[in-house]
Amino acid sequence: MKNLVTQLVRCILMPIVLFGHSAGAEGKPNILWIFSEDLSPYMGCYDDPVNSGHTPAIDKLAASGVLFKRAFVPAPVCSASRSAIITGAMQTTTGTHQHRSGRWPKGVVPEDTQIHLPDGVVTIPELMRKAGYFTFNCGKDDYNFHYDRRALYSVGTKDNYKAGVNGWQGNTARHGGSFTKDNWSARKDEDQPWFGQIMIWGGKAKARHVRKGELLKDDSVPLPPYFPDTPAHRGSWTMHYNAARGADAQIEEILEQLIADGEFENTLIFFFSDHGNNQSLRHKQFCYEGGVHVPLMIMGNHPALKAGTVRNELVSGLDIPATTLAFAGVDAPDHLDGQDLFGKDYKKRDHVISARDRCDYTIDRIRTVRTDKFRYIRNYHLDRPLLQAQYRDKQPTVKDLKRLHEAGELTSYQEEHWFGLRPKEELYEIARDPHQINNLAGDPKYADELKRHRGILEEWIKETDDKGQYPESATQLKATYELWKNKPIFKDAAVNPEYDQFKK
């Protein structure tokens, strides 16, 4: 950590200079995405009281550059969010919105199951390669479209890979999870600039990477009111705070590797996540604040990245690819939905839209609009409770909710929220109601705000031709059915009626 602190302080204090030789002959910066899985911003730099002082590497990274306090991703689940970020286009526009769609368990995805990006939509790594960059992804792809991984990444694809292979969990790098193999060190010309993605496990790692002496006990963090007070819920809720501490240790390791390889001073570093807390039944896969609010910080030796800058405006995850291309000097293609966060024509957003569609075998459609003070949510399957059949049904937290529901021991809010019919619209004033439990949609005093937010969403659906308004094809649904049909969690559950057509 001492070496890392020294380098970060040097970055804060150093005058802005041109990039050195390892930035490329044309002075282009190296650009690294530290792309986390399932991680909410439970960190000191986000004023989290539990982890204050316990995420030192992340906090120093934020202090060395620009911290965005209100960044929201396009979807609260990995494949839809990653498909959007890697193309720079909203997943509901490109048809990549259904979680784990365009997939096949073994071999090349059959032609009738492939999802092709619209004409003119090119991924960010392909654009960077065209601009002369060496590219890599030391982790998973998880893209819901047909592609040749070798066209995106210069190195790291498995030797037995075939174009069009896209398994249920997506393609992964040959040395997936490595911070030292098939990265910047693999390029033959050290003067060639590089663009890379390194995945950290974030919430999925649980407490695996927590430093010695830093592990929180299960009862260390107060539960939010939408969860019952049980050991399983306390443990699950606290676990994500541990996951943030573990993510900090991994980020320290990555930064130390950059320093050791002489790449740190010439690299612009983005740190962000694909969506929020996977330990919470109400965060991952859902459109409340916690599902789509993620950490975002950018640091490096660049005039725009003034150390200690904190920005509080609304930011979309789709601004990440747009900003990346701008730093690399690549002209922004027409299909981008984001904007350069440091561009001369940058305009602050008045809203960010996120979307949830089918997740695994659970069919749903939810849209949300986040404005400065409010979060608006529109539910489309009102007959399906929030806790409808899903992949987490065997988890202790779900079992506890169902047990307490049957015993009549949930609070009135918990009972209605988890097992009741969902409201068509939800509206929350975030500052006054951070847990989002007081739905203002039926309050006459907020009728104008409700109408305003409804209008924003309806206009967006029309303008973008939101593909979620159309039923998923039988071909894609059947691929999902075939994957899950023999698994007890699916075949023994009251799954959605859309699957009945395949049971005959």
Coordinates of C-alpha atoms in Angstrom, one line a residue:
M1 CA 0.0 0.0 0.0
K2 CA 2.9 2.4 0.7
N3 CA 4.1 2.3 -2.9
L4 CA 0.6 2.8 -4.1
V5 CA 0.0 5.8 -1.9
T6 CA 3.3 7.3 -3.1
Q7 CA 2.3 6.9 -6.7
L8 CA -1.2 8.3 -6.1
V9 CA 0.1 11.3 -4.3
R10 CA 2.6 11.9 -7.1
C11 CA -0.3 11.8 -9.5
I12 CA -2.1 14.4 -7.5
L13 CA 0.8 16.7 -7.2
M14 CA 2.5 16.3 -10.6
P15 CA 2.1 18.9 -13.3
I16 CA 0.1 17.9 -16.3
V17 CA 2.5 16.7 -18.9
L18 CA 2.3 14.8 -22.2
F19 CA 2.1 11.1 -22.0
G20 CA 5.4 9.2 -22.0
H21 CA 6.7 6.6 -24.4
S22 CA 4.4 3.8 -23.2
A23 CA 1.4 5.8 -24.1
G24 CA 2.1 5.3 -27.7
A25 CA 4.0 7.1 -30.5
E26 CA 1.0 9.5 -31.1
G27 CA 0.7 10.4 -27.4
K28 CA -2.5 8.5 -26.9
P29 CA -3.2 7.4 -23.3
N30 CA -3.6 3.9 -22.2
I31 CA -7.1 3.3 -20.8
L32 CA -8.1 0.7 -18.2
W33 CA -11.6 -0.2 -17.2
I34 CA -11.7 -1.9 -13.8
F35 CA -15.1 -3.4 -14.3
S36 CA -16.6 -4.9 -11.2
E37 CA -19.3 -7.5 -10.8
D38 CA -22.3 -6.7 -8.7
L39 CA -21.0 -3.9 -6.5
S40 CA -22.8 -1.1 -4.8
P41 CA -20.8 2.0 -3.6
Y42 CA -20.5 1.0 0.1
M43 CA -17.2 2.8 0.3
G44 CA -15.6 5.6 2.3
C45 CA -15.5 8.0 -0.6
Y46 CA -19.3 7.6 -1.0
D47 CA -19.7 8.6 2.7
D48 CA -20.6 5.1 3.8
P49 CA -20.3 5.1 7.6
V50 CA -19.7 1.4 7.9
N51 CA -16.8 1.3 5.5
S52 CA -15.3 4.7 6.2
G53 CA -11.6 4.1 6.5
H54 CA -11.9 0.5 5.3
T55 CA -11.7 1.0 1.5
P56 CA -8.4 2.9 1.4
A57 CA -7.3 2.0 -2.2
I58 CA -10.7 3.0 -3.7
D59 CA -10.8 6.2 -1.6
K60 CA -7.3 7.2 -2.7
L61 CA -8.2 6.4 -6.3
A62 CA -11.2 8.7 -6.0
A63 CA -9.2 11.4 -4.4
S64 CA -6.6 11.3 -7.1
G65 CA -9.1 12.0 -9.9
V66 CA -12.8 12.6 -10.5
L67 CA -15.5 10.9 -8.3
F68 CA -19.0 10.7 -9.6
K69 CA -21.5 10.4 -6.8
R70 CA -24.6 9.7 -8.8
A71 CA -23.8 7.2 -11.6
F72 CA -26.6 4.8 -12.7
V73 CA -26.2 1.9 -15.1
P74 CA -28.6 1.0 -17.9
A75 CA -29.8 -2.3 -16.2
P76 CA -29.7 -3.9 -12.8
V77 CA -28.3 -7.2 -14.2
C78 CA -24.9 -8.1 -15.7
S79 CA -25.5 -9.2 -19.3
A80 CA -27.9 -6.5 -20.2
S81 CA -25.8 -3.8 -18.6
R82 CA -22.5 -5.1 -20.1
S83 CA -24.1 -5.4 -23.5
A84 CA -25.1 -1.7 -23.3
I85 CA -21.7 -0.5 -21.9
I86 CA -19.6 -2.4 -24.4
T87 CA -21.6 -0.9 -27.4
G88 CA -22.4 2.5 -25.9
A89 CA -26.0 1.9 -26.7
M90 CA -29.0 1.2 -24.6
Q91 CA -29.7 -2.5 -24.5
T92 CA -33.4 -1.9 -25.1
T93 CA -32.5 -0.2 -28.4
T94 CA -30.1 -2.9 -29.7
G95 CA -32.4 -5.8 -28.7
T96 CA -29.9 -7.1 -26.1
H97 CA -32.2 -6.4 -23.1
Q98 CA -33.2 -10.0 -22.1
H99 CA -30.7 -11.4 -19.7
R100 CA -28.6 -14.2 -21.2
S101 CA -30.2 -14.1 -24.6
G102 CA -28.6 -15.0 -27.9
R103 CA -26.9 -17.9 -26.0
W104 CA -26.5 -21.6 -26.4
P105 CA -25.1 -24.1 -23.9
K106 CA -22.5 -25.8 -26.2
G107 CA -20.9 -24.8 -29.5
V108 CA -21.8 -22.0 -31.9
V109 CA -25.2 -20.4 -31.2
P110 CA -27.7 -21.6 -33.9
E111 CA -28.4 -19.0 -36.5
D112 CA -32.1 -18.6 -35.5
T113 CA -31.0 -17.9 -31.9
Q114 CA -28.3 -15.4 -32.7
I115 CA -29.0 -11.7 -31.9
H116 CA -27.2 -9.4 -34.3
L117 CA -26.4 -5.8 -33.4
P118 CA -28.2 -3.2 -35.6
D119 CA -26.4 -2.0 -38.7
G120 CA -23.7 0.6 -37.7
V121 CA -23.4 -0.5 -34.1
V122 CA -19.8 -1.4 -33.4
T123 CA -18.4 -2.3 -30.0
I124 CA -16.0 0.0 -28.1
P125 CA -13.0 -2.5 -28.3
E126 CA -13.4 -2.7 -32.1
L127 CA -13.4 1.0 -32.4
M128 CA -10.3 1.2 -30.2
R129 CA -8.5 -1.4 -32.3
K130 CA -9.3 0.5 -35.4
A131 CA -7.7 3.6 -33.8
G132 CA -4.5 1.6 -33.2
Y133 CA -5.1 0.3 -29.7
F134 CA -4.0 -3.1 -28.3
T135 CA -7.1 -4.5 -26.5
F136 CA -7.8 -7.1 -23.9
N137 CA -10.4 -8.3 -21.4
C138 CA -9.2 -10.2 -18.4
G139 CA -12.6 -11.5 -17.4
K140 CA -16.0 -12.4 -18.8
D141 CA -17.7 -10.8 -21.7
D142 CA -21.4 -11.7 -21.0
Y143 CA -22.7 -10.0 -24.2
N144 CA -26.2 -10.7 -25.5
F145 CA -25.3 -10.6 -29.2
H146 CA -23.5 -12.5 -31.9
Y147 CA -19.8 -11.6 -32.2
D148 CA -16.3 -12.9 -32.8
R149 CA -14.3 -12.3 -29.6
R150 CA -11.0 -12.1 -31.6
A151 CA -12.3 -9.0 -33.4
L152 CA -12.8 -7.2 -30.1
Y153 CA -9.7 -8.3 -28.2
S154 CA -6.1 -8.5 -29.4
V155 CA -5.2 -11.3 -26.9
G156 CA -6.7 -13.6 -24.4
T157 CA -9.2 -15.6 -26.4
K158 CA -9.1 -19.4 -25.7
D159 CA -7.3 -21.5 -28.3
N160 CA -10.4 -23.6 -29.0
Y161 CA -12.8 -20.7 -29.4
K162 CA -15.0 -20.5 -32.5
A163 CA -16.7 -17.3 -33.7
G164 CA -20.3 -17.3 -32.5
V165 CA -19.7 -19.4 -29.4
N166 CA -21.6 -17.7 -26.6
G167 CA -22.4 -20.0 -23.6
W168 CA -24.9 -19.4 -21.0
Q169 CA -22.5 -17.6 -18.8
G170 CA -20.8 -15.9 -21.8
N171 CA -17.3 -16.1 -23.0
T172 CA -14.4 -15.6 -20.7
A173 CA -10.7 -14.9 -21.2
R174 CA -8.1 -17.6 -21.4
H175 CA -6.8 -16.5 -18.1
G176 CA -10.0 -15.1 -16.7
G177 CA -9.5 -13.3 -13.4
S178 CA -5.8 -12.8 -13.8
F179 CA -4.2 -9.4 -13.3
T180 CA -0.9 -10.4 -14.8
K181 CA -1.6 -12.5 -17.9
D182 CA -2.9 -11.4 -21.3
N183 CA -2.9 -7.8 -20.3
W184 CA -0.8 -4.8 -21.4
S185 CA 2.4 -6.8 -21.0
A186 CA 1.3 -9.1 -23.9
R187 CA 1.6 -6.4 -26.6
K188 CA 4.7 -6.8 -28.9
D189 CA 5.2 -3.1 -29.3
E190 CA 5.6 -1.3 -26.0
D191 CA 4.9 2.0 -27.8
Q192 CA 1.4 0.8 -28.8
P193 CA -1.3 2.3 -26.6
W194 CA -3.7 -0.2 -25.0
F195 CA -7.3 -0.3 -23.9
G196 CA -8.1 -3.1 -21.4
Q197 CA -10.8 -4.4 -19.1
I198 CA -10.0 -6.2 -15.9
M199 CA -12.9 -7.8 -14.1
I200 CA -13.0 -8.0 -10.3
W201 CA -15.6 -10.2 -8.7
G202 CA -17.1 -7.5 -6.5
G203 CA -20.2 -8.8 -4.8
K204 CA -19.9 -12.3 -6.2
A205 CA -16.6 -12.7 -4.3
K206 CA -18.4 -12.2 -1.0
A207 CA -15.7 -12.0 1.7
R208 CA -13.1 -13.9 -0.2
H209 CA -10.7 -11.0 -0.6
V210 CA -11.2 -9.1 2.6
R211 CA -7.9 -8.2 4.3
K212 CA -7.0 -9.9 7.6
G213 CA -8.7 -8.3 10.5
E214 CA -11.2 -6.5 8.4
L215 CA -14.1 -9.0 8.3
L216 CA -17.4 -7.6 9.5
K217 CA -19.6 -9.9 11.7
D218 CA -23.1 -10.7 10.5
D219 CA -24.8 -8.3 12.9
S220 CA -22.5 -5.4 12.2
V221 CA -24.8 -3.5 9.8
P222 CA -28.5 -2.4 10.5
L223 CA -31.0 -4.0 8.2
P224 CA -33.2 -1.8 5.9
P225 CA -36.9 -1.9 6.8
Y226 CA -37.9 -4.0 3.7
F227 CA -36.1 -7.1 5.1
P228 CA -37.2 -9.1 8.1
D229 CA -34.7 -9.4 11.0
T230 CA -33.4 -12.9 10.6
P231 CA -29.8 -14.3 10.8
A232 CA -29.9 -15.0 7.1
H233 CA -30.9 -11.5 6.1
R234 CA -28.4 -9.9 8.6
G235 CA -25.6 -12.1 7.2
S236 CA -26.5 -11.4 3.6
W237 CA -26.9 -7.7 4.0
T238 CA -23.6 -7.4 5.9
M239 CA -21.8 -9.6 3.3
H240 CA -21.9 -6.9 0.7
Y241 CA -20.1 -4.5 3.0
N242 CA -17.4 -7.2 3.2
A243 CA -17.5 -7.6 -0.5
A244 CA -16.7 -3.8 -0.9
R245 CA -13.7 -4.3 1.4
G246 CA -12.5 -7.2 -0.6
A247 CA -12.9 -5.3 -3.8
D248 CA -10.6 -2.6 -2.3
A249 CA -7.9 -5.2 -1.8
Q250 CA -8.2 -6.4 -5.4
I251 CA -8.1 -2.8 -6.8
E252 CA -4.9 -2.2 -4.7
E253 CA -3.4 -5.3 -6.3
I254 CA -4.3 -4.1 -9.8
L255 CA -2.8 -0.6 -9.2
E256 CA 0.3 -2.1 -7.7
Q257 CA 0.7 -4.2 -10.9
L258 CA 0.4 -1.1 -13.1
I259 CA 3.1 0.5 -11.0
A260 CA 5.4 -2.5 -11.1
D261 CA 5.1 -2.7 -14.9
G262 CA 5.7 1.0 -15.4
E263 CA 2.3 1.6 -16.8
F264 CA 0.6 3.6 -14.0
E265 CA 1.6 7.2 -14.9
N266 CA 0.5 6.8 -18.5
T267 CA -2.8 5.1 -17.9
L268 CA -6.3 6.6 -17.4
I269 CA -8.2 4.4 -15.0
F270 CA -12.0 4.0 -14.8
F271 CA -13.5 2.0 -11.9
F272 CA -17.2 1.1 -12.0
S273 CA -19.6 -1.8 -11.7
D274 CA -22.2 -3.5 -13.9
H275 CA -24.9 -3.1 -11.3
G276 CA -25.5 -3.1 -7.6
N277 CA -25.6 -5.4 -4.6
N278 CA -26.2 -9.0 -5.5
Q279 CA -26.6 -10.0 -1.8
S280 CA -29.8 -8.0 -1.6
L281 CA -33.0 -9.4 -3.1
R282 CA -34.2 -5.9 -3.8
H283 CA -31.1 -4.6 -5.5
K284 CA -29.7 -6.8 -8.2
Q285 CA -32.3 -7.4 -10.9
F286 CA -34.6 -4.6 -9.7
C287 CA -34.9 -0.9 -10.5
Y288 CA -34.7 0.6 -7.1
E289 CA -31.8 2.9 -6.3
G290 CA -29.6 0.1 -5.1
G291 CA -30.0 -2.0 -8.2
V292 CA -28.6 0.6 -10.6
H293 CA -26.5 3.0 -8.5
V294 CA -22.8 2.1 -8.9
P295 CA -19.4 3.5 -8.1
L296 CA -17.7 5.5 -10.8
M297 CA -14.4 7.3 -10.6
I298 CA -11.8 8.2 -13.2
M299 CA -8.1 9.2 -12.6
G300 CA -5.0 9.7 -14.5
N301 CA -2.5 12.1 -15.9
H302 CA -4.8 14.2 -18.0
P303 CA -5.8 17.9 -17.8
A304 CA -9.5 17.0 -17.4
L305 CA -8.9 14.7 -14.4
K306 CA -8.2 17.2 -11.7
A307 CA -7.5 15.5 -8.4
G308 CA -10.1 15.8 -5.7
T309 CA -12.9 16.6 -8.0
V310 CA -16.3 15.4 -6.9
R311 CA -19.3 15.7 -9.3
N312 CA -22.8 15.3 -8.1
E313 CA -24.8 15.5 -11.4
L314 CA -26.7 12.5 -12.8
V315 CA -24.5 10.3 -14.9
S316 CA -25.3 7.3 -17.0
G317 CA -23.2 4.2 -17.4
L318 CA -23.4 4.9 -21.1
D319 CA -21.3 8.0 -20.6
I320 CA -18.3 5.6 -19.8
P321 CA -17.8 4.4 -23.3
A322 CA -18.4 7.8 -24.8
T323 CA -15.8 9.3 -22.5
T324 CA -13.4 6.5 -23.2
L325 CA -13.5 7.1 -27.0
A326 CA -13.0 10.8 -26.4
F327 CA -9.9 10.3 -24.3
A328 CA -8.6 8.1 -27.1
G329 CA -9.3 10.7 -29.7
V330 CA -11.8 8.4 -31.5
D331 CA -14.7 10.1 -33.2
A332 CA -18.0 9.2 -31.5
P333 CA -20.2 7.0 -33.7
D334 CA -23.8 8.0 -34.2
H335 CA -25.2 5.1 -32.2
L336 CA -23.8 6.3 -28.8
D337 CA -26.4 7.1 -26.2
G338 CA -23.9 8.6 -23.8
Q339 CA -21.7 11.7 -23.9
D340 CA -18.2 12.7 -23.1
L341 CA -18.2 13.7 -19.4
F342 CA -15.4 16.2 -20.0
G343 CA -16.4 17.4 -23.5
K344 CA -16.8 21.1 -24.4
D345 CA -20.4 20.4 -25.4
Y346 CA -21.2 18.4 -22.3
K347 CA -24.7 19.0 -20.8
K348 CA -25.8 17.8 -17.5
R349 CA -28.6 15.2 -17.7
D350 CA -32.0 15.9 -16.1
H351 CA -32.7 12.2 -16.0
V352 CA -31.2 8.7 -16.4
I353 CA -33.3 5.7 -17.6
S354 CA -32.7 2.1 -16.6
A355 CA -34.5 -1.1 -17.6
R356 CA -35.1 -4.6 -16.4
D357 CA -36.5 -7.4 -18.6
R358 CA -36.3 -11.2 -18.4
C359 CA -33.7 -12.3 -15.9
D360 CA -32.7 -16.0 -16.2
Y361 CA -36.1 -17.7 -16.5
T362 CA -38.1 -15.0 -14.7
I363 CA -40.1 -12.9 -17.1
D364 CA -40.6 -9.3 -16.1
R365 CA -40.5 -5.8 -17.5
I366 CA -39.7 -2.7 -15.3
R367 CA -38.6 0.7 -16.4
T368 CA -37.3 3.5 -14.2
V369 CA -36.5 7.2 -14.5
R370 CA -34.1 8.9 -12.1
T371 CA -34.3 12.6 -11.9
D372 CA -32.5 15.0 -9.5
K373 CA -34.9 14.4 -6.5
F374 CA -37.1 11.5 -7.5
R375 CA -37.1 7.9 -8.7
Y376 CA -40.0 6.8 -10.8
I377 CA -40.7 3.1 -11.5
R378 CA -43.2 1.6 -14.0
N379 CA -44.2 -2.0 -13.5
Y380 CA -45.7 -3.9 -16.5
H381 CA -46.5 -7.3 -15.0
L382 CA -48.8 -6.3 -12.2
D383 CA -50.1 -9.8 -11.6
R384 CA -46.6 -11.1 -10.7
P385 CA -45.3 -10.4 -7.2
L386 CA -41.8 -9.1 -6.7
L387 CA -40.9 -12.5 -5.2
Q388 CA -42.1 -14.5 -8.2
A389 CA -40.2 -17.8 -9.0
Q390 CA -36.6 -16.9 -9.6
Y391 CA -33.1 -18.4 -9.5
R392 CA -32.5 -17.4 -5.8
D393 CA -35.5 -19.4 -4.5
K394 CA -33.3 -21.8 -2.6
Q395 CA -31.3 -19.1 -0.8
P396 CA -31.9 -18.8 2.9
T397 CA -33.1 -15.2 2.6
V398 CA -35.9 -16.2 0.2
K399 CA -36.9 -19.2 2.4
D400 CA -37.1 -16.9 5.4
L401 CA -39.4 -14.5 3.6
K402 CA -41.7 -17.3 2.5
R403 CA -41.7 -18.9 6.0
L404 CA -42.6 -15.6 7.7
H405 CA -45.2 -14.9 5.0
E406 CA -46.9 -18.2 5.7
A407 CA -46.7 -17.6 9.5
G408 CA -48.1 -14.1 9.1
E409 CA -45.0 -12.6 10.8
L410 CA -43.9 -10.0 8.2
T411 CA -44.6 -6.3 8.7
S412 CA -47.5 -5.0 6.7
Y413 CA -45.0 -3.3 4.3
Q414 CA -42.9 -6.4 3.9
E415 CA -46.0 -8.5 3.2
E416 CA -47.4 -6.2 0.6
H417 CA -44.0 -5.4 -1.0
W418 CA -42.8 -9.0 -1.5
F419 CA -46.0 -10.9 -1.9
G420 CA -48.7 -8.4 -2.9
L421 CA -49.7 -7.2 -6.4
R422 CA -47.2 -4.6 -7.6
P423 CA -48.4 -1.0 -8.2
K424 CA -48.4 0.2 -11.8
E425 CA -46.4 3.2 -10.8
E426 CA -44.0 4.1 -8.0
L427 CA -42.5 7.5 -7.1
Y428 CA -40.0 8.1 -4.4
E429 CA -38.3 11.3 -3.1
I430 CA -34.9 9.9 -2.5
A431 CA -33.5 12.4 0.1
R432 CA -36.5 12.0 2.3
D433 CA -37.0 8.3 1.7
P434 CA -33.7 6.7 0.9
H435 CA -35.1 3.2 1.4
Q436 CA -37.9 3.9 -1.1
I437 CA -40.8 2.6 0.9
N438 CA -43.2 5.5 0.8
N439 CA -44.8 5.4 -2.7
L440 CA -45.9 8.9 -3.6
A441 CA -47.7 7.9 -6.8
G442 CA -51.1 8.0 -5.2
D443 CA -50.4 11.3 -3.3
P444 CA -52.3 14.2 -4.9
K445 CA -49.5 16.6 -3.8
Y446 CA -47.1 14.8 -6.2
A447 CA -49.5 14.5 -9.1
D448 CA -47.5 16.9 -11.3
E449 CA -44.2 15.1 -10.6
L450 CA -45.9 11.8 -11.4
K451 CA -47.1 13.2 -14.7
R452 CA -43.7 14.6 -15.5
H453 CA -41.9 11.4 -14.9
R454 CA -44.5 9.3 -16.7
G455 CA -44.1 11.7 -19.7
I456 CA -40.3 11.3 -19.7
L457 CA -40.6 7.5 -19.8
E458 CA -43.4 7.4 -22.4
E459 CA -41.5 9.8 -24.7
W460 CA -38.3 7.7 -24.4
I461 CA -40.1 4.4 -25.1
K462 CA -41.5 5.9 -28.3
E463 CA -38.4 7.7 -29.4
T464 CA -36.1 4.7 -28.9
D465 CA -38.6 2.0 -29.9
D466 CA -37.9 0.3 -26.6
K467 CA -37.7 -3.4 -27.6
G468 CA -39.0 -4.5 -24.2
Q469 CA -42.5 -3.5 -25.3
Y470 CA -42.6 -6.5 -27.7
P471 CA -42.8 -10.1 -26.4
E472 CA -39.6 -12.1 -26.5
S473 CA -39.5 -14.5 -29.4
A474 CA -40.5 -18.2 -28.9
T475 CA -37.0 -19.2 -30.1
Q476 CA -35.2 -17.2 -27.4
L477 CA -37.7 -18.4 -24.7
K478 CA -37.3 -22.0 -25.8
A479 CA -33.5 -21.7 -25.4
T480 CA -34.1 -20.5 -21.9
Y481 CA -36.6 -23.2 -21.2
E482 CA -34.2 -25.9 -22.5
L483 CA -31.5 -24.7 -20.2
W484 CA -33.7 -24.8 -17.0
K485 CA -36.3 -27.4 -17.6
N486 CA -34.6 -30.2 -15.8
K487 CA -33.4 -28.2 -12.9
P488 CA -35.5 -28.6 -9.7
I489 CA -35.6 -24.9 -9.0
F490 CA -37.4 -24.4 -12.3
K491 CA -39.5 -27.6 -12.9
D492 CA -40.8 -27.7 -9.3
A493 CA -41.8 -24.0 -9.3
A494 CA -44.8 -22.0 -10.5
V495 CA -42.9 -20.4 -13.4
N496 CA -44.3 -17.9 -15.8
P497 CA -47.1 -19.1 -18.2
E498 CA -45.1 -18.1 -21.2
Y499 CA -43.2 -21.5 -20.8
D500 CA -46.4 -23.6 -21.1
Q501 CA -46.1 -23.7 -24.9
F502 CA -42.9 -25.8 -24.5
K503 CA -44.3 -28.3 -22.0
K504 CA -46.7 -30.1 -24.4

